[in-house]
Amino acid sequence: MLRVAFRLHASRLRPLRCFHFSARRFAQPDVLTSLEASPIVQAVSRRMRRRSELQSQLSETLNSPEDKDRMKQISMLEPLRNAWEEWENTRNLLKETTLLLEDPDPSMRSLAGEEYSELVSKLSTMAQEKFPSLLVPPSETSHLSAMIEIKAGVGGSESALFVSDMIRMYTAVAGHMGWKAVVTGKNENENGGMKDAVLEVKGEKAYDTLRWESGVHRVQRVPATETSGRVHTSTVAVLVLPLEEDSGQEVKDDLFTMDQVRIEVMRSRGAGGQHVNKTESAVRLTHIPTGITVSMQDERSQHQNRRKAFQVLRARLMDRKLSQETVDRRDMRRSLVKSADRSEKVRTYNYTQDRVTDHRLGMSIMNIDSVMDGEALQEFLTELGRKHQEELLEDAALS
Amino acid sequence: MATTLLRKQALSQLSRALGSEQATVELKWMLRSLEQPDRLVADSLSAMVARRVSGEPLQYILGTQPFGPLDLLTRPPVLIPRPETEDWAIRLAEFVKPTMRAPIQLLDLCTGSGCIPLLLCKTWPAGTVRARGIDISAEAIALAKDNAARCGIPSSSSKPTASHELTAAHNTFDALQADIRLPGFLASLKSSGIRPRFDVITSNPPYIPRDQYEQLPTSVKDYEDIRALLGDPDLLPPQGKKSLSDSGRGLTFYHDIAKLVAHEQEGLLTTKGILAVEVGEGQAKDVAAILKTEGGLQYTSIWTDPWNIERVVVASRK
């Protein structure tokens, strides 16, 4: 940087000559103009204008509530402002270096040429990497674990068999990712399938990575029970909910208050107490403001079912909050959001063609076992995560 | 692992006995306990189902029952912890707040599996409670001791190890076999070295009236100890003790408990102490009256269980 600064000084001594060669310079494609016109750089520039506005709106005393809010916004833009200053410095250097490209002294021209390409590459790195990383705020949900609810859909017992297959698939991928997966609830049917199951996946970024699994998964294969060899199409519905670490307490948080939740026991016990020793532990919670109900009867005690039911209620409310935030933030036409309506078919597992296709990515993997054993599923998860990041960036570039 | 066919068979047998909905959840719990690596049950699925179909309580077959944060052992004929008791024990754990600076003495009469004092010991902060459980049954005392060990609650007499001496803060539980109805009960407590003054007394005494006892489901009547259920023990055929005016209504033990706490200086309950007793359907108001008139506990309140039945009378002098 220092070296450049010195030569900048020199360039000011020769303004007229540069002017003389200006026609040739403009004939070249103007890298800087196209960089500056990129949506990302425009977005950063808009945020900087917004920052100046905020600063000019600050009162002298700096202690009104509005001031607090403005200061907060300003400080949140601080990392971006530092990058922007660097961008502007580099841009100014580039402008001046451009002039030197036409210097009559050949050695000066060659030095300027080197300098020029360094600066251009620095600017494009900033536009393509640094700005995007600063424009998209870091995920606020990266600490959350995931609760994967899987339900058999169309296709009866064949669909239930695929629920078991998917539980194995997600358990395997959790192993690859270093997460801990536990089946916390399941309703098995008589054929070794599951009508529904719940898998808890605990670990860093588990929810962020798995959340795009929500939706309808379609399986096409010849069922084990099918004698004629006909291919059946069945579906399984997956819902991935955000899960906070269970602290063991019915913690208070901003998702609900206890007086908003109606707790009901499910059946009459007659006289109850010593008169009855039948295990009736089912519990139902109703979150009155939203009408969300959670019924739980997996466990053998009231206390356990209640605790689990609260965990599910918290996950549902968190999911609702996150979806609402997503909708508030971005345009509904974008693909991942559309799939957030959860009735959309997201993936097809075609056994006869040995192929798994993700419909949102338009991407197929031609080895079904590698997906089902979790290895290749990671490719889909990575791509979906990348797509999400790209969409967030597009949003940021538009705002 | 049970085969598909075995499961199908198990489900249909259980369904005939329990109805399909209950059969489905109970089968799930049986399979789950068979899957556990450290399982207590030695039975196969078909043996479990046969026992269940013959009317044995599921909790005895599985060998455990979750109770609040605890996972308690269940063994015949000791009374199986009930969800109503779980509910009020959790509530009591929040209602009374002992601290290290003001630790309390707790007495549980008719302790059975030890569920109530063990839940309190587990829930309250370490070093805040010293609990005693009394029961007439040797099987209950043995089970309560096993449960204390299972829950990691030491006895007050257990020799502190070197590390414990430094951090003496433990909640302790001791189980003692005694008949609370005998006139010498208070004296026997003293002679076993227990200072008979308690800040909190809990009890889930037998409260089922004689006529209702005859109507109980077989899973209760044929498997659980009559001494934990029948609230009119004096009407048992061989013994012929004098009976109270309300005999036949299952209230005998409440009269006895009232007598034990009646004397403010000499009785079991400290001046500011709290008594919480579980009651049967329709007994709460009678029990509150007994505690007031015979026990001198002027302040009583009634707690309702999750099924909307008056289940607990909480009483104190002030």
XYZ file of C-alpha atoms in Angstrom, chain A residues 94-291:
198
model
C -7.043 2.343 -9.254
C -8.280 5.541 -10.870
C -4.932 7.171 -10.473
C -3.026 4.104 -11.549
C -5.159 3.996 -14.661
C -3.751 7.368 -15.609
C -0.220 6.041 -15.291
C -0.925 3.250 -17.750
C -0.366 5.829 -20.455
C 2.841 7.206 -19.015
C 5.494 7.933 -21.667
C 8.120 6.237 -19.505
C 7.959 2.501 -20.381
C 9.200 1.335 -16.974
C 6.552 3.489 -15.287
C 3.904 2.002 -17.608
C 4.969 -1.509 -16.771
C 4.920 -0.793 -13.006
C 1.510 0.775 -13.401
C 0.290 -2.269 -15.290
C 1.263 -4.585 -12.420
C -0.284 -2.244 -9.923
C -3.417 -2.003 -11.990
C -4.062 -5.722 -12.151
C -3.376 -6.115 -8.404
C -5.892 -3.413 -7.582
C -8.503 -4.792 -9.930
C -8.169 -8.223 -8.434
C -8.441 -6.781 -4.962
C -11.611 -4.909 -5.879
C -13.217 -7.915 -7.456
C -12.362 -10.068 -4.442
C -14.025 -7.475 -2.261
C -17.114 -7.352 -4.449
C -17.406 -11.102 -4.718
C -16.362 -12.276 -1.256
C -15.902 -9.606 1.377
C -19.061 -7.584 0.721
C -21.339 -10.628 0.374
C -20.090 -12.037 3.676
C -20.802 -8.718 5.389
C -24.138 -8.074 3.679
C -25.631 -11.386 4.787
C -25.836 -11.328 8.554
C -24.533 -14.460 10.324
C -27.195 -17.074 10.996
C -29.045 -16.550 14.248
C -30.124 -20.169 14.286
C -26.753 -21.880 13.964
C -26.815 -23.015 17.609
C -30.144 -24.819 17.226
C -30.533 -28.558 17.071
C -33.144 -30.164 14.840
C -36.251 -32.196 15.527
C -37.163 -34.158 12.411
C -40.754 -35.362 12.257
C -41.317 -37.967 9.559
C -44.804 -39.176 8.662
C -45.955 -41.821 6.211
C -48.124 -40.346 3.469
C -49.551 -41.832 0.299
C -48.738 -45.513 -0.155
C -49.704 -47.267 3.078
C -47.236 -49.800 4.448
C -44.710 -49.139 1.665
C -44.683 -45.501 2.735
C -44.221 -46.620 6.368
C -41.226 -48.727 5.325
C -39.691 -45.685 3.707
C -40.149 -43.741 6.980
C -37.827 -46.339 8.587
C -35.385 -45.944 5.682
C -35.347 -42.181 6.125
C -34.749 -42.477 9.862
C -31.698 -44.602 9.024
C -30.598 -42.071 6.395
C -30.773 -39.093 8.749
C -29.150 -41.059 11.576
C -26.299 -41.924 9.192
C -25.826 -38.371 7.966
C -25.791 -37.175 11.585
C -22.929 -39.617 12.173
C -21.002 -38.199 9.216
C -21.545 -34.652 10.458
C -20.544 -35.406 14.047
C -24.045 -34.828 15.414
C -25.927 -36.968 17.907
C -29.175 -38.469 16.616
C -31.785 -40.159 18.817
C -35.196 -41.507 17.866
C -37.380 -39.954 20.541
C -40.729 -41.219 19.365
C -42.035 -43.729 16.887
C -45.199 -45.578 16.010
C -44.288 -48.829 14.382
C -46.718 -50.807 12.341
C -46.812 -54.566 12.060
C -44.637 -54.811 8.950
C -41.499 -53.258 10.328
C -42.410 -49.836 8.992
C -43.247 -46.726 10.974
C -46.402 -44.683 10.688
C -44.449 -41.786 12.084
C -41.239 -41.112 13.927
C -39.367 -38.254 15.525
C -35.600 -37.969 15.357
C -33.712 -35.460 17.451
C -30.437 -34.352 15.933
C -28.234 -32.430 18.301
C -25.187 -30.492 17.300
C -23.870 -27.224 15.928
C -25.715 -26.083 12.785
C -27.927 -29.204 12.809
C -31.055 -27.136 12.243
C -29.468 -24.765 9.720
C -28.234 -27.713 7.680
C -31.289 -29.936 7.878
C -34.086 -27.381 7.711
C -34.392 -27.657 3.921
C -35.360 -31.325 4.310
C -38.885 -30.174 5.171
C -41.356 -31.136 2.469
C -42.711 -34.166 0.681
C -40.215 -36.890 -0.249
C -41.354 -39.307 -2.948
C -40.162 -42.879 -3.307
C -40.559 -44.991 -6.428
C -39.747 -48.683 -6.108
C -41.124 -52.198 -6.197
C -42.336 -52.851 -2.643
C -40.992 -55.943 -0.904
C -44.570 -57.134 -0.612
C -45.425 -56.635 -4.292
C -45.528 -59.942 -6.179
C -46.185 -58.627 -9.680
C -43.034 -56.512 -9.708
C -44.959 -53.299 -10.314
C -43.311 -50.019 -9.286
C -45.242 -48.099 -6.611
C -45.013 -44.413 -5.875
C -45.349 -43.434 -2.210
C -44.713 -40.289 -0.257
C -43.341 -39.370 3.133
C -43.746 -35.964 4.777
C -40.771 -34.477 6.584
C -40.924 -31.527 8.937
C -37.745 -30.167 10.471
C -38.290 -28.059 13.570
C -35.766 -25.942 15.471
C -34.890 -27.352 18.867
C -33.375 -25.458 21.768
C -31.196 -27.405 24.177
C -33.442 -28.897 26.819
C -32.395 -27.429 30.128
C -34.772 -29.739 31.994
C -36.914 -26.856 33.167
C -40.028 -25.443 31.619
C -38.082 -22.291 30.883
C -39.775 -19.032 30.210
C -38.916 -17.439 26.919
C -40.378 -14.973 24.489
C -42.223 -17.678 22.544
C -45.072 -18.049 25.020
C -46.146 -17.514 28.599
C -47.585 -20.260 30.763
C -50.983 -18.575 30.968
C -51.291 -18.882 27.191
C -51.034 -22.659 27.403
C -53.927 -24.906 28.358
C -52.780 -28.261 29.763
C -55.242 -31.125 29.559
C -55.083 -34.752 30.543
C -56.566 -36.912 27.894
C -58.766 -39.453 29.607
C -60.933 -39.885 32.618
C -59.497 -42.071 35.368
C -62.717 -42.587 37.289
C -61.949 -42.242 40.991
C -58.198 -42.185 40.155
C -55.542 -42.326 42.866
C -55.173 -45.637 44.675
C -58.276 -46.996 42.923
C -56.600 -47.184 39.510
C -53.174 -48.408 38.426
C -53.686 -48.276 34.684
C -51.060 -46.094 32.999
C -52.787 -43.120 31.434
C -50.175 -40.534 30.867
C -51.352 -38.761 27.718
C -51.219 -34.978 27.790
C -52.442 -32.302 25.421
C -51.228 -28.720 25.295
C -53.063 -25.952 23.505
C -51.328 -22.673 22.772
C -54.368 -20.431 22.926
C -53.168 -17.449 20.815
C -52.192 -19.614 17.830
C -54.455 -22.615 18.370
